[in-house]
mmCIF file of N, CA and C in Angstrom:
data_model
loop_
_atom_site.group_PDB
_atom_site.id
_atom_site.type_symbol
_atom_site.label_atom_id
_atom_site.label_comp_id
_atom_site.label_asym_id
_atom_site.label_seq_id
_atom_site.Cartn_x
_atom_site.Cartn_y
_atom_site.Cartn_z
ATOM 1 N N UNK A 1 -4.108 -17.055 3.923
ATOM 2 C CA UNK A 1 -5.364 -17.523 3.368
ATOM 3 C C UNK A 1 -5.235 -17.643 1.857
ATOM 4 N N UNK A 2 -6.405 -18.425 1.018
ATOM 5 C CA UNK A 2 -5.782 -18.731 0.197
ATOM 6 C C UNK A 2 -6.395 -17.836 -1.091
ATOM 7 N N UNK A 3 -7.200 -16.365 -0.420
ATOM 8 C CA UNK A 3 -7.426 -15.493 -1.078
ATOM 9 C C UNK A 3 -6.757 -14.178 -0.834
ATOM 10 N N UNK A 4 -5.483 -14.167 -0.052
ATOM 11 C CA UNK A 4 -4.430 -13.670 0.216
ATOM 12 C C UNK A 4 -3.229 -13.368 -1.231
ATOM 13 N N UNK A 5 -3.052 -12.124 -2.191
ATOM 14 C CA UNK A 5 -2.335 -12.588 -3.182
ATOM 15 C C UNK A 5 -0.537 -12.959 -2.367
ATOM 16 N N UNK A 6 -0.504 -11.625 -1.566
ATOM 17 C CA UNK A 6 1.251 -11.633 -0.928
ATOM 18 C C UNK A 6 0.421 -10.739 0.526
ATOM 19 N N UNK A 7 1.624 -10.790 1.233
ATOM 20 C CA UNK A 7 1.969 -10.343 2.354
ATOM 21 C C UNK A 7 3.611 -9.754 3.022
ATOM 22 N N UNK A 8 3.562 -8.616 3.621
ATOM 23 C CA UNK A 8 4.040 -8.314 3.955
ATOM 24 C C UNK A 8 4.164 -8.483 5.818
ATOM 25 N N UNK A 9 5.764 -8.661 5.841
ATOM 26 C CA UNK A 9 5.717 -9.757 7.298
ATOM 27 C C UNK A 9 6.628 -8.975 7.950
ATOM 28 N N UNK A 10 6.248 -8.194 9.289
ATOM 29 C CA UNK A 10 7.906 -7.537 9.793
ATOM 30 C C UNK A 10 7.438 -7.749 11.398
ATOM 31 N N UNK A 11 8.261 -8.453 12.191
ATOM 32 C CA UNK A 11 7.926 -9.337 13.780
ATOM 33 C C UNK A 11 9.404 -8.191 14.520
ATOM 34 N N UNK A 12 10.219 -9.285 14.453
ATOM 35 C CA UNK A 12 11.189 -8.768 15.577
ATOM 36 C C UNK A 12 12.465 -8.463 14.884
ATOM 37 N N UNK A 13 13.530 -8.290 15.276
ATOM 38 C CA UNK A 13 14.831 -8.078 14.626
ATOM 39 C C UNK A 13 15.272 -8.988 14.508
ATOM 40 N N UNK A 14 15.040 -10.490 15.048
ATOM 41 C CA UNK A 14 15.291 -11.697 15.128
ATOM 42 C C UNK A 14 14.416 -12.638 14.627
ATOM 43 N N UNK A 15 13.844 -12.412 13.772
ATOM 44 C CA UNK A 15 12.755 -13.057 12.957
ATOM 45 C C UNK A 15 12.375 -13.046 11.791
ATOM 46 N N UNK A 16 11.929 -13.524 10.912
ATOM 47 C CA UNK A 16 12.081 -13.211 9.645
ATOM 48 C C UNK A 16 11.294 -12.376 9.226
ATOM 49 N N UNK A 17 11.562 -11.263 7.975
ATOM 50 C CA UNK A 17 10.908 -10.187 8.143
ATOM 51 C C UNK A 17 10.668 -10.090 5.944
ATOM 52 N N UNK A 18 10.105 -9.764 5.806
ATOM 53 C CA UNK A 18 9.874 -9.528 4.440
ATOM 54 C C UNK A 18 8.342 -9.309 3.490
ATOM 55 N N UNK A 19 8.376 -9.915 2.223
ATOM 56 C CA UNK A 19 7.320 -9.898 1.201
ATOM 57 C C UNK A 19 6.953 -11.146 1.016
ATOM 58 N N UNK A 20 6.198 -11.968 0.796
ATOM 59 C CA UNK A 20 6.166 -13.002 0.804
ATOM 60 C C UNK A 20 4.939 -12.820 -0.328
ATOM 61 N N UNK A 21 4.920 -13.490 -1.531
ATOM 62 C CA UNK A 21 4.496 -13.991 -2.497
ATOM 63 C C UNK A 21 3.544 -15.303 -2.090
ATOM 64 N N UNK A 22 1.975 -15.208 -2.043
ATOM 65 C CA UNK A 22 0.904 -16.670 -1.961
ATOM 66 C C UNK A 22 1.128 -17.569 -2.921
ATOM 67 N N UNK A 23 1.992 -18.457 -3.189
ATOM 68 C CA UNK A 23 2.532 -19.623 -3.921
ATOM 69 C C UNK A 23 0.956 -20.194 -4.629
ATOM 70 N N UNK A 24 -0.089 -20.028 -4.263
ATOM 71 C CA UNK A 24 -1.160 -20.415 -4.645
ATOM 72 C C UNK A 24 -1.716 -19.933 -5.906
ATOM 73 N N UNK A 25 -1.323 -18.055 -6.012
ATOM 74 C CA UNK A 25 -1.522 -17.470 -6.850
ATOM 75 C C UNK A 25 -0.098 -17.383 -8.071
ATOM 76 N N UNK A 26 -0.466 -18.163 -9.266
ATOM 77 C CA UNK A 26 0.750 -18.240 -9.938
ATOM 78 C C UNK A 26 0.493 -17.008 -11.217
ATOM 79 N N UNK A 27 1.195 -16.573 -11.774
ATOM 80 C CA UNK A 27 1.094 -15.806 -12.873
ATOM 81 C C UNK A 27 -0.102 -15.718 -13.341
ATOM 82 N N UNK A 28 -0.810 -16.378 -14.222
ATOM 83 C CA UNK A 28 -1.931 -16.837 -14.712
ATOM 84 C C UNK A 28 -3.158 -16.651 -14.461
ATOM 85 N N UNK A 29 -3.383 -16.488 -12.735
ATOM 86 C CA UNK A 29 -4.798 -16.350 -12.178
ATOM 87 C C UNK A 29 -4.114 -15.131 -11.443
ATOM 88 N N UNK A 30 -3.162 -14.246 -11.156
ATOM 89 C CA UNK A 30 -2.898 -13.416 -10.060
ATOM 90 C C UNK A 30 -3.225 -12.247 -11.083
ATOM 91 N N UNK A 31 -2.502 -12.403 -12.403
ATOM 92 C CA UNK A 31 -2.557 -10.860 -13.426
ATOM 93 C C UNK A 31 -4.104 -10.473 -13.743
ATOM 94 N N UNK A 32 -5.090 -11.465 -14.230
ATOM 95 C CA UNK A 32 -6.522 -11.357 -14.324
ATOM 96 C C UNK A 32 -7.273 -10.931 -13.283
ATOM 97 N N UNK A 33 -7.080 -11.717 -11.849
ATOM 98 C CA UNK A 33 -7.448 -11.049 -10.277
ATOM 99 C C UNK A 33 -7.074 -9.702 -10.203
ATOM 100 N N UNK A 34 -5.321 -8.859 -10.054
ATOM 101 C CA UNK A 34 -5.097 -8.087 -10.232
ATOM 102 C C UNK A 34 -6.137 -6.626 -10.566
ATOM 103 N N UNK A 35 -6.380 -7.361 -12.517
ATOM 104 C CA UNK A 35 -7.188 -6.389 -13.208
ATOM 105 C C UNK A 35 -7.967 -6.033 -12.778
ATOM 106 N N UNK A 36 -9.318 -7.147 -12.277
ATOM 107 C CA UNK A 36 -9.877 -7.083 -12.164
ATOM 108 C C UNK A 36 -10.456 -6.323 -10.728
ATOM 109 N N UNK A 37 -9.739 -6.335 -9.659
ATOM 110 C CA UNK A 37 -9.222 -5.563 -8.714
ATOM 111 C C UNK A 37 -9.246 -4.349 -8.716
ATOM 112 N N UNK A 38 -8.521 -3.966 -9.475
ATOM 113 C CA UNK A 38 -8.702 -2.541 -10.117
ATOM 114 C C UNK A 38 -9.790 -1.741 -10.621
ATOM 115 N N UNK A 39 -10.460 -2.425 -11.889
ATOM 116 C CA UNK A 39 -11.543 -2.285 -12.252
ATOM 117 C C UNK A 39 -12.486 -1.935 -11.589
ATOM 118 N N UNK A 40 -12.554 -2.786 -10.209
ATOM 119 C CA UNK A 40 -14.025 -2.972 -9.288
ATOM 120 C C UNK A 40 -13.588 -1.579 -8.487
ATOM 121 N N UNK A 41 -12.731 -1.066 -8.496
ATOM 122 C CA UNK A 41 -12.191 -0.117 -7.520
ATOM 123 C C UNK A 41 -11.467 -0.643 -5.679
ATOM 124 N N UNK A 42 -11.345 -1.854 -5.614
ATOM 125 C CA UNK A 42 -10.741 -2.523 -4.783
ATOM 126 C C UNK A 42 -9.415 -1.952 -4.385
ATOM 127 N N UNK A 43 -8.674 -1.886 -5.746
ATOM 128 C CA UNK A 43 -7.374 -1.251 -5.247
ATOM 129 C C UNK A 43 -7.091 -0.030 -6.397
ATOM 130 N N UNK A 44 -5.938 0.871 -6.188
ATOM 131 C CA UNK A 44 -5.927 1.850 -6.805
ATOM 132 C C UNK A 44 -5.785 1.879 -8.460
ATOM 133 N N UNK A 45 -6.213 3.074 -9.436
ATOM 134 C CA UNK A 45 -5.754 3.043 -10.761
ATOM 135 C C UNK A 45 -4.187 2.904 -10.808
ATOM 136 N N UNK A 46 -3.895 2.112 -11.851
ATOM 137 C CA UNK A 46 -2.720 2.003 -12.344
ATOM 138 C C UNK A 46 -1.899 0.748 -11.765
ATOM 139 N N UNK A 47 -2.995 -0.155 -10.596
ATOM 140 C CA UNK A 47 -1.952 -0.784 -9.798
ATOM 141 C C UNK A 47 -2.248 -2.478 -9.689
ATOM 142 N N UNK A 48 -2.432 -2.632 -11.458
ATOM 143 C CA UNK A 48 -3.046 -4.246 -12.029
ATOM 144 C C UNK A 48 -1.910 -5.068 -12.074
ATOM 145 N N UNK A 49 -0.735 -4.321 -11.685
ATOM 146 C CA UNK A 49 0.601 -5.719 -12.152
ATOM 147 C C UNK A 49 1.012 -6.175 -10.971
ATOM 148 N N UNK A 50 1.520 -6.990 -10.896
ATOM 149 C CA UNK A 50 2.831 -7.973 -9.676
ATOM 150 C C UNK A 50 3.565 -6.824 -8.886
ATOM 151 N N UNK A 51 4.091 -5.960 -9.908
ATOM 152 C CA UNK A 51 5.117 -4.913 -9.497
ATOM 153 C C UNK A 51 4.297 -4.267 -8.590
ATOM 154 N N UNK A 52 3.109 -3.513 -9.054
ATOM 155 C CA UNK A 52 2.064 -2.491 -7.964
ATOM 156 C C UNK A 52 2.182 -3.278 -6.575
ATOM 157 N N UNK A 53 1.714 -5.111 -7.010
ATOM 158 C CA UNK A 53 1.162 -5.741 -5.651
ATOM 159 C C UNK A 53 2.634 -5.362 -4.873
ATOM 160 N N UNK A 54 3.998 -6.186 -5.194
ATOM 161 C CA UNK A 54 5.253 -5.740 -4.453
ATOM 162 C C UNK A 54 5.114 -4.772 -3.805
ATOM 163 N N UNK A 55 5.133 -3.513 -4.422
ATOM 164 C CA UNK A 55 5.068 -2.185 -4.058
ATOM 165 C C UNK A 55 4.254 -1.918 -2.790
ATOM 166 N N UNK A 56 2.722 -2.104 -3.057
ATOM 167 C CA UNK A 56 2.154 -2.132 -2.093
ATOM 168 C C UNK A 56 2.444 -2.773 -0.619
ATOM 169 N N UNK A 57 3.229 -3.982 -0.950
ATOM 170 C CA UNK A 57 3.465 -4.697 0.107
ATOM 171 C C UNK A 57 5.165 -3.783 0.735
ATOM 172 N N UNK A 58 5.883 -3.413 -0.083
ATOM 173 C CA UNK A 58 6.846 -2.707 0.217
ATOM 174 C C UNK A 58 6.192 -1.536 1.054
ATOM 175 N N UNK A 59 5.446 -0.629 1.069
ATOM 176 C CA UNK A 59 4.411 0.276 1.675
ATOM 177 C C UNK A 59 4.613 -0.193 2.911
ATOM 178 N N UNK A 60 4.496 -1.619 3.042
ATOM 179 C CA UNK A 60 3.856 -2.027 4.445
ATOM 180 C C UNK A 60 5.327 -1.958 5.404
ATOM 181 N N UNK A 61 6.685 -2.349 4.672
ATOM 182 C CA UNK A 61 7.800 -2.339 4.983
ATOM 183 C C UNK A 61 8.264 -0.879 5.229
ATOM 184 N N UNK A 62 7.920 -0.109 4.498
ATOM 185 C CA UNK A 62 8.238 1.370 4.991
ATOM 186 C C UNK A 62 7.540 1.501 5.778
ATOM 187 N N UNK A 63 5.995 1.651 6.107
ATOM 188 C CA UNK A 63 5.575 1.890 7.249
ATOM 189 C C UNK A 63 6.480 1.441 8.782
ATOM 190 N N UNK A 64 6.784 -0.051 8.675
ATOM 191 C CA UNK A 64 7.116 -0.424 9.538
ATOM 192 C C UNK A 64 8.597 0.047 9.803
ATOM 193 N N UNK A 65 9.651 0.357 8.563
ATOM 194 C CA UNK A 65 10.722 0.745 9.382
ATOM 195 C C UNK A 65 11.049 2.217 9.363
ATOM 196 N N UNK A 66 9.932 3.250 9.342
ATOM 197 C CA UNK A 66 9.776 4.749 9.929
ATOM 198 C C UNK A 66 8.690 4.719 11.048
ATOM 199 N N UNK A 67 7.919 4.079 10.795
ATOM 200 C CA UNK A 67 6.943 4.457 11.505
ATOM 201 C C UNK A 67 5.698 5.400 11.405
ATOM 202 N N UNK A 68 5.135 5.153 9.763
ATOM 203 C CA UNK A 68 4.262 5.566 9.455
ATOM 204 C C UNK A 68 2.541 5.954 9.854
ATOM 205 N N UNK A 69 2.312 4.586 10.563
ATOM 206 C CA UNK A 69 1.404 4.484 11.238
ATOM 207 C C UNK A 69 1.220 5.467 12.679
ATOM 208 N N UNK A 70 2.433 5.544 13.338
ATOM 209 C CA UNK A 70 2.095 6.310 14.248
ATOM 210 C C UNK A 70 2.745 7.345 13.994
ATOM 211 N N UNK A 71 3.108 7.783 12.852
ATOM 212 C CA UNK A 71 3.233 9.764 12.584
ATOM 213 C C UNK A 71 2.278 10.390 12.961
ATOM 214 N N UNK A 72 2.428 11.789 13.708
ATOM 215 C CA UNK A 72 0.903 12.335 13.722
ATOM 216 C C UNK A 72 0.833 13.138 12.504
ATOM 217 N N UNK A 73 1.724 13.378 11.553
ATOM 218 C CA UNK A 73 1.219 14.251 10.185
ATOM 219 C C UNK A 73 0.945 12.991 9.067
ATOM 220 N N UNK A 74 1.207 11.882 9.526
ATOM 221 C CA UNK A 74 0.518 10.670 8.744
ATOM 222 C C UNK A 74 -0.793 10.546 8.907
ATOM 223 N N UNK A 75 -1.057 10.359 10.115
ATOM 224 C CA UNK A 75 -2.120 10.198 11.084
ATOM 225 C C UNK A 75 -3.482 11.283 10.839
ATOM 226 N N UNK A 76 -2.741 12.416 10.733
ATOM 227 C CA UNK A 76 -3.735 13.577 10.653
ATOM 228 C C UNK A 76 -4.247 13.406 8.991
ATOM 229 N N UNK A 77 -3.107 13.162 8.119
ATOM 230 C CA UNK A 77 -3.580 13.045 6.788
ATOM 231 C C UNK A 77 -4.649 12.115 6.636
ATOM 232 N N UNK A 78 -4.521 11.200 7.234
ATOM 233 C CA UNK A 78 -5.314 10.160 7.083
ATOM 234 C C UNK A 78 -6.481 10.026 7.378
ATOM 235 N N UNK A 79 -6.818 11.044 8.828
ATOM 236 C CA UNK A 79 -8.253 11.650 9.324
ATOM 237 C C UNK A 79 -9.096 12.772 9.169
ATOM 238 N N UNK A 80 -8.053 12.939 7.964
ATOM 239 C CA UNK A 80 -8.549 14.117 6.931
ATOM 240 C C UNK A 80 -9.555 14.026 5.840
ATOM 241 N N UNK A 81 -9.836 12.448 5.851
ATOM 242 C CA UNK A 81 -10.577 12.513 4.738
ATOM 243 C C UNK A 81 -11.592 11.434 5.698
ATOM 244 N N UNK A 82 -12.677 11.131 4.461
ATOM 245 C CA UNK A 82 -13.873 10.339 5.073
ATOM 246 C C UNK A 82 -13.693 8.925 4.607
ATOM 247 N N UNK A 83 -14.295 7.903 4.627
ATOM 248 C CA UNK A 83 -14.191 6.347 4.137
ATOM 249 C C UNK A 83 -14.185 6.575 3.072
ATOM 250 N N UNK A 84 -15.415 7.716 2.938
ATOM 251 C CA UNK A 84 -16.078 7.490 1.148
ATOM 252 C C UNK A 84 -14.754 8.112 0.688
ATOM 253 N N UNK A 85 -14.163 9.516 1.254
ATOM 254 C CA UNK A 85 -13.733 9.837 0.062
ATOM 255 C C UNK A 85 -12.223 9.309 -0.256
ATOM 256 N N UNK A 86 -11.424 7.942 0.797
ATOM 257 C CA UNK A 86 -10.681 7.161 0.286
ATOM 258 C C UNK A 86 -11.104 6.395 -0.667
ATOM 259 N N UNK A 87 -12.322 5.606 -0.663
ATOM 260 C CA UNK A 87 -12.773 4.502 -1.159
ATOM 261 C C UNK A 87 -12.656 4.922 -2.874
ATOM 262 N N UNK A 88 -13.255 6.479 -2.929
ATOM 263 C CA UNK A 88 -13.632 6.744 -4.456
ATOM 264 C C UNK A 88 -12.459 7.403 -4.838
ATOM 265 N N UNK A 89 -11.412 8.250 -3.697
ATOM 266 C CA UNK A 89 -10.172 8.695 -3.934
ATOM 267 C C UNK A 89 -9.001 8.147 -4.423
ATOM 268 N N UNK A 90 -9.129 6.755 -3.519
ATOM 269 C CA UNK A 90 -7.792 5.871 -3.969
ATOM 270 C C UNK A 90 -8.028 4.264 -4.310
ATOM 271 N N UNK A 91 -9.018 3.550 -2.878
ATOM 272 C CA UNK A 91 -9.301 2.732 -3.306
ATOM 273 C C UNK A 91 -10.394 1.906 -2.004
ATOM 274 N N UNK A 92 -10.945 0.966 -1.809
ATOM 275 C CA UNK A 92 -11.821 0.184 -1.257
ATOM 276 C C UNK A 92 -11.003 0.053 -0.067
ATOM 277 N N UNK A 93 -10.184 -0.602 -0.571
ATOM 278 C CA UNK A 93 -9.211 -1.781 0.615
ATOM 279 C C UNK A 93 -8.372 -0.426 1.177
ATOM 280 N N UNK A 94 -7.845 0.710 0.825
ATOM 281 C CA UNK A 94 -7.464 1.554 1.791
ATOM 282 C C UNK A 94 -8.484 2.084 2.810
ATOM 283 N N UNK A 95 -9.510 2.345 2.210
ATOM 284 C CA UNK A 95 -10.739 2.264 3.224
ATOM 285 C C UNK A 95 -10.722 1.423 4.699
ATOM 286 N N UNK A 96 -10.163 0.772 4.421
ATOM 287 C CA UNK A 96 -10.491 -0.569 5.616
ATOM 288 C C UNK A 96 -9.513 -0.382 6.796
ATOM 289 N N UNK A 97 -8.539 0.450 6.877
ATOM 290 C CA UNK A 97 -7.563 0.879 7.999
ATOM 291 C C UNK A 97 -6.423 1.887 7.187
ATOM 292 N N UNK A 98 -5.793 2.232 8.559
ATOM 293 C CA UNK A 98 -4.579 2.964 7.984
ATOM 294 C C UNK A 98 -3.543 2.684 7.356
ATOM 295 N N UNK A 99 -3.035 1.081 7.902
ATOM 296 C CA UNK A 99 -2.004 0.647 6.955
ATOM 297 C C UNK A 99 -1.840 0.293 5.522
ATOM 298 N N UNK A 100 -3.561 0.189 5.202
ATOM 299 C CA UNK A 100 -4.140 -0.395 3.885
ATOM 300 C C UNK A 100 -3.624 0.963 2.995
ATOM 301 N N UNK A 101 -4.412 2.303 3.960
ATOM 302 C CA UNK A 101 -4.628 3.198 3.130
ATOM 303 C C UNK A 101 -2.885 3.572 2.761
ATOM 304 N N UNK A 102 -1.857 3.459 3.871
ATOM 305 C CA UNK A 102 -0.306 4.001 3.089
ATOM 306 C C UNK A 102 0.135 3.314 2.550
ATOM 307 N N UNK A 103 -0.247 1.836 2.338
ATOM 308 C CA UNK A 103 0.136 0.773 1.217
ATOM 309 C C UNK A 103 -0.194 0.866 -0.287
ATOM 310 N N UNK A 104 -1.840 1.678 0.077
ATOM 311 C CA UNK A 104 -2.157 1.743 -1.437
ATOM 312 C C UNK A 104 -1.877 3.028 -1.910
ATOM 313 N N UNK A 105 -1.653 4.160 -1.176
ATOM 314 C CA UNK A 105 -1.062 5.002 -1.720
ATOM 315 C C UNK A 105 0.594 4.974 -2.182
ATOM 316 N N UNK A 106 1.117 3.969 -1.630
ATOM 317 C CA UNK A 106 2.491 4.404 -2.198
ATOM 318 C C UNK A 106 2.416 3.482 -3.538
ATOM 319 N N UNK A 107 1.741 2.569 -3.782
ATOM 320 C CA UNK A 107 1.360 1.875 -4.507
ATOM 321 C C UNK A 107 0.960 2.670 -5.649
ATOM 322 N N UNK A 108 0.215 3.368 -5.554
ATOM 323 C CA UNK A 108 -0.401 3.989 -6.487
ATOM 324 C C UNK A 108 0.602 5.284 -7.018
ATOM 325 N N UNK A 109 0.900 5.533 -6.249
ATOM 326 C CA UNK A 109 1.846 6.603 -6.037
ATOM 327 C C UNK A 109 3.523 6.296 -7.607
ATOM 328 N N UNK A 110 3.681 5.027 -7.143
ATOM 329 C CA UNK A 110 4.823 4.560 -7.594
ATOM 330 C C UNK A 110 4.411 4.134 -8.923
ATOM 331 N N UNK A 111 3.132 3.795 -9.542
ATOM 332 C CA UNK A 111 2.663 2.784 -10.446
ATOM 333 C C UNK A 111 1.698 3.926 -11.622
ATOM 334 N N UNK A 112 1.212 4.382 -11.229
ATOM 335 C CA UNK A 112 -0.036 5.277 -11.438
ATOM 336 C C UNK A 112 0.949 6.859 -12.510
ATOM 337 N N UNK A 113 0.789 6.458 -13.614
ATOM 338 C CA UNK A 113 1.968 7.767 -14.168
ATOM 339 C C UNK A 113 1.376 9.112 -13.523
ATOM 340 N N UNK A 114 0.118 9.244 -13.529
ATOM 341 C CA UNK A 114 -0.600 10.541 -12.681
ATOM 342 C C UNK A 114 -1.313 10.510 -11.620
ATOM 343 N N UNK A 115 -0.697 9.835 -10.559
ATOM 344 C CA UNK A 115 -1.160 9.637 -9.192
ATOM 345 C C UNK A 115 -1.744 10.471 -8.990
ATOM 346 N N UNK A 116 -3.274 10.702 -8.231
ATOM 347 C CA UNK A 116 -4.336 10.863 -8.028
ATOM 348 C C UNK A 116 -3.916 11.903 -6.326
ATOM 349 N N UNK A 117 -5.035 12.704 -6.191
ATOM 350 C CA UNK A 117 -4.394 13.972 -5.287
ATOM 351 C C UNK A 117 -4.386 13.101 -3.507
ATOM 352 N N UNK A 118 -5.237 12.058 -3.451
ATOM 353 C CA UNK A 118 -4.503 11.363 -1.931
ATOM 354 C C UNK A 118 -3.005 10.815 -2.374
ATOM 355 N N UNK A 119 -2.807 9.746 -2.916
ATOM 356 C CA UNK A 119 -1.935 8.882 -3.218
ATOM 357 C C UNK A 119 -0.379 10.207 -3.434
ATOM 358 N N UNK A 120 -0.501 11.344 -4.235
ATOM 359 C CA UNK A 120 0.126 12.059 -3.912
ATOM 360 C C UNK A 120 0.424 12.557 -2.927
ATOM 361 N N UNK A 121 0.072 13.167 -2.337
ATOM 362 C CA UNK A 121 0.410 13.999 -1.126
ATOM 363 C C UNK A 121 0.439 12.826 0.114
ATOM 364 N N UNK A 122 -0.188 11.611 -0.364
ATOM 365 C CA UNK A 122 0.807 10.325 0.697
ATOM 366 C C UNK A 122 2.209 10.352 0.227
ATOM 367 N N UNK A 123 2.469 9.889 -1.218
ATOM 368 C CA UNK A 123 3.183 9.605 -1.574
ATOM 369 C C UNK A 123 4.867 10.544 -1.199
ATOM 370 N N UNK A 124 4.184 11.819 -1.232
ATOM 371 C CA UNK A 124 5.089 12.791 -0.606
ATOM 372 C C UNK A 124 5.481 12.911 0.422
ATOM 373 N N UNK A 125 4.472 12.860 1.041
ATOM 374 C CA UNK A 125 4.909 12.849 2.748
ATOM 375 C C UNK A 125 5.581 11.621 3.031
ATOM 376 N N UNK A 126 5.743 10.452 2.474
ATOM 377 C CA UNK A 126 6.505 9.411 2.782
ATOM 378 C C UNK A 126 8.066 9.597 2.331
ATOM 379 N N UNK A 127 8.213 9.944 1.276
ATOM 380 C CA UNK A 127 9.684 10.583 0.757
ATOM 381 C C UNK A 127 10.087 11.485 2.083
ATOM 382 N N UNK A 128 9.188 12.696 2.210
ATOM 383 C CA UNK A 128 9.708 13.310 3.320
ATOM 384 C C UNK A 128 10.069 12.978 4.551
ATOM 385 N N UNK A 129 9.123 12.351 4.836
ATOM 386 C CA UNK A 129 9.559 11.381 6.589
ATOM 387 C C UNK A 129 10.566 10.551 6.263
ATOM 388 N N UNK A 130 10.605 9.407 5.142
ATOM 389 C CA UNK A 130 11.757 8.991 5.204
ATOM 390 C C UNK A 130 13.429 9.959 4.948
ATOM 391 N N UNK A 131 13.525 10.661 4.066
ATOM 392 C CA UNK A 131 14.626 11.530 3.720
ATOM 393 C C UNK A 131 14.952 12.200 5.250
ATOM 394 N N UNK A 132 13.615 12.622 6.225
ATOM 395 C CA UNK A 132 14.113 13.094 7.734
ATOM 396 C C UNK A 132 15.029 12.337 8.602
ATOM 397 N N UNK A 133 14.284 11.550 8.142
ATOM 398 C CA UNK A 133 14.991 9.827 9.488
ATOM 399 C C UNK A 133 16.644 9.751 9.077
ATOM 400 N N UNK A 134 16.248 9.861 7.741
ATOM 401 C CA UNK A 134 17.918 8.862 7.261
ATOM 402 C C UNK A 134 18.924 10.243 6.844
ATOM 403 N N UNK A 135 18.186 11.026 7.159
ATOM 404 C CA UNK A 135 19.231 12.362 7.097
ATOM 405 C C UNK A 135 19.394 12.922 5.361
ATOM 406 N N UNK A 136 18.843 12.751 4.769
ATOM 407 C CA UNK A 136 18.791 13.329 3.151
ATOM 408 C C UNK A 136 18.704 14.168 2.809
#
C-alpha cells in the first residue's frame, strides 16, 4: 500500500524472502513521516531514521527465523502487559499485535541510546533466544 513505508517478507525457503523498501517513499517525505511518527507516539522514542525503520523490519526477520512469535517466554512477556501500557510504554503500532510489538521493541531497543524498560527486557530476551538456537 502506498502508506506502507517498507516491509518485511519471509514465505518459503524457495521464495523470496527479505526487507523491501516502498519505492514510493523516497528520502525526502519518508525522514519527515518518520519524525513525525515518533512524535505522535506511533512508533517508539529514538526510532525517526531509515536505520530504526530497517531494524524494525529486521525484528520481523528474527522473529521469523527463531520463532519469536510462538515462544511461550515471548508470548508470556507480551501478555504481561495491557494495550495501554504498550501503547504509552513503547509505542501505538506495537499495540496492534505481537509481531508489531517485537519489531518495535528491537527497534527501539537497537536505536534508542536508553531503551525504555519493555523494549529492554524484549530486547534481551531476543539476544537470549537467539544465542540458545545458534549455540552462543
Amino acid at each position: 500500500s502506498s502508506n506502507t513505508y517498507a516491509v518485511s517478507w519471509s514465505k518459503t525457503p524457495n521464495d523470496t524472502d527479505g526487507i523491501f523498501i516502498n519505492t514510493e517513499w523516497n528520502v525526502d517525505k519518508l525522514e519527515p513521516a518518520l519524525k513525525r511518527d515518533v512524535e505522535t507516539g506511533w512508533h517508539p522514542i529514538g526510532t525517526d531514521t531509515i536505520k530504526a525503520l530497517v531494524d524494525h523490519e529486521f525484528g520481523h526477520q528474527i522473529d521469523t527465523l527463531i520463532g519469536l512469535k510462538n515462544n511461550s517466554e515471548m508470548h508470556a512477556l507480551y501478555k504481561s502487559f495491557s494495550k495501554e501500557e504498550i501503547g504509552n510504554g513503547l509505542s501505538r503500532y506495537a499495540a496492534t499485535k505481537q509481531e508489531e510489538f517485537i519489531a518495535e521493541a528491537w527497534s527501539e531497543y537497537l536505536n534508542n541510546q536508553a531503551p525504555r524498560p519493555i523494549a529492554q527486557r524484549v530486547g534481551d530476551l531476543i539476544v537470549k533466544l537467539y544465542n540458545e538456537k545458534h549455540g552462543k
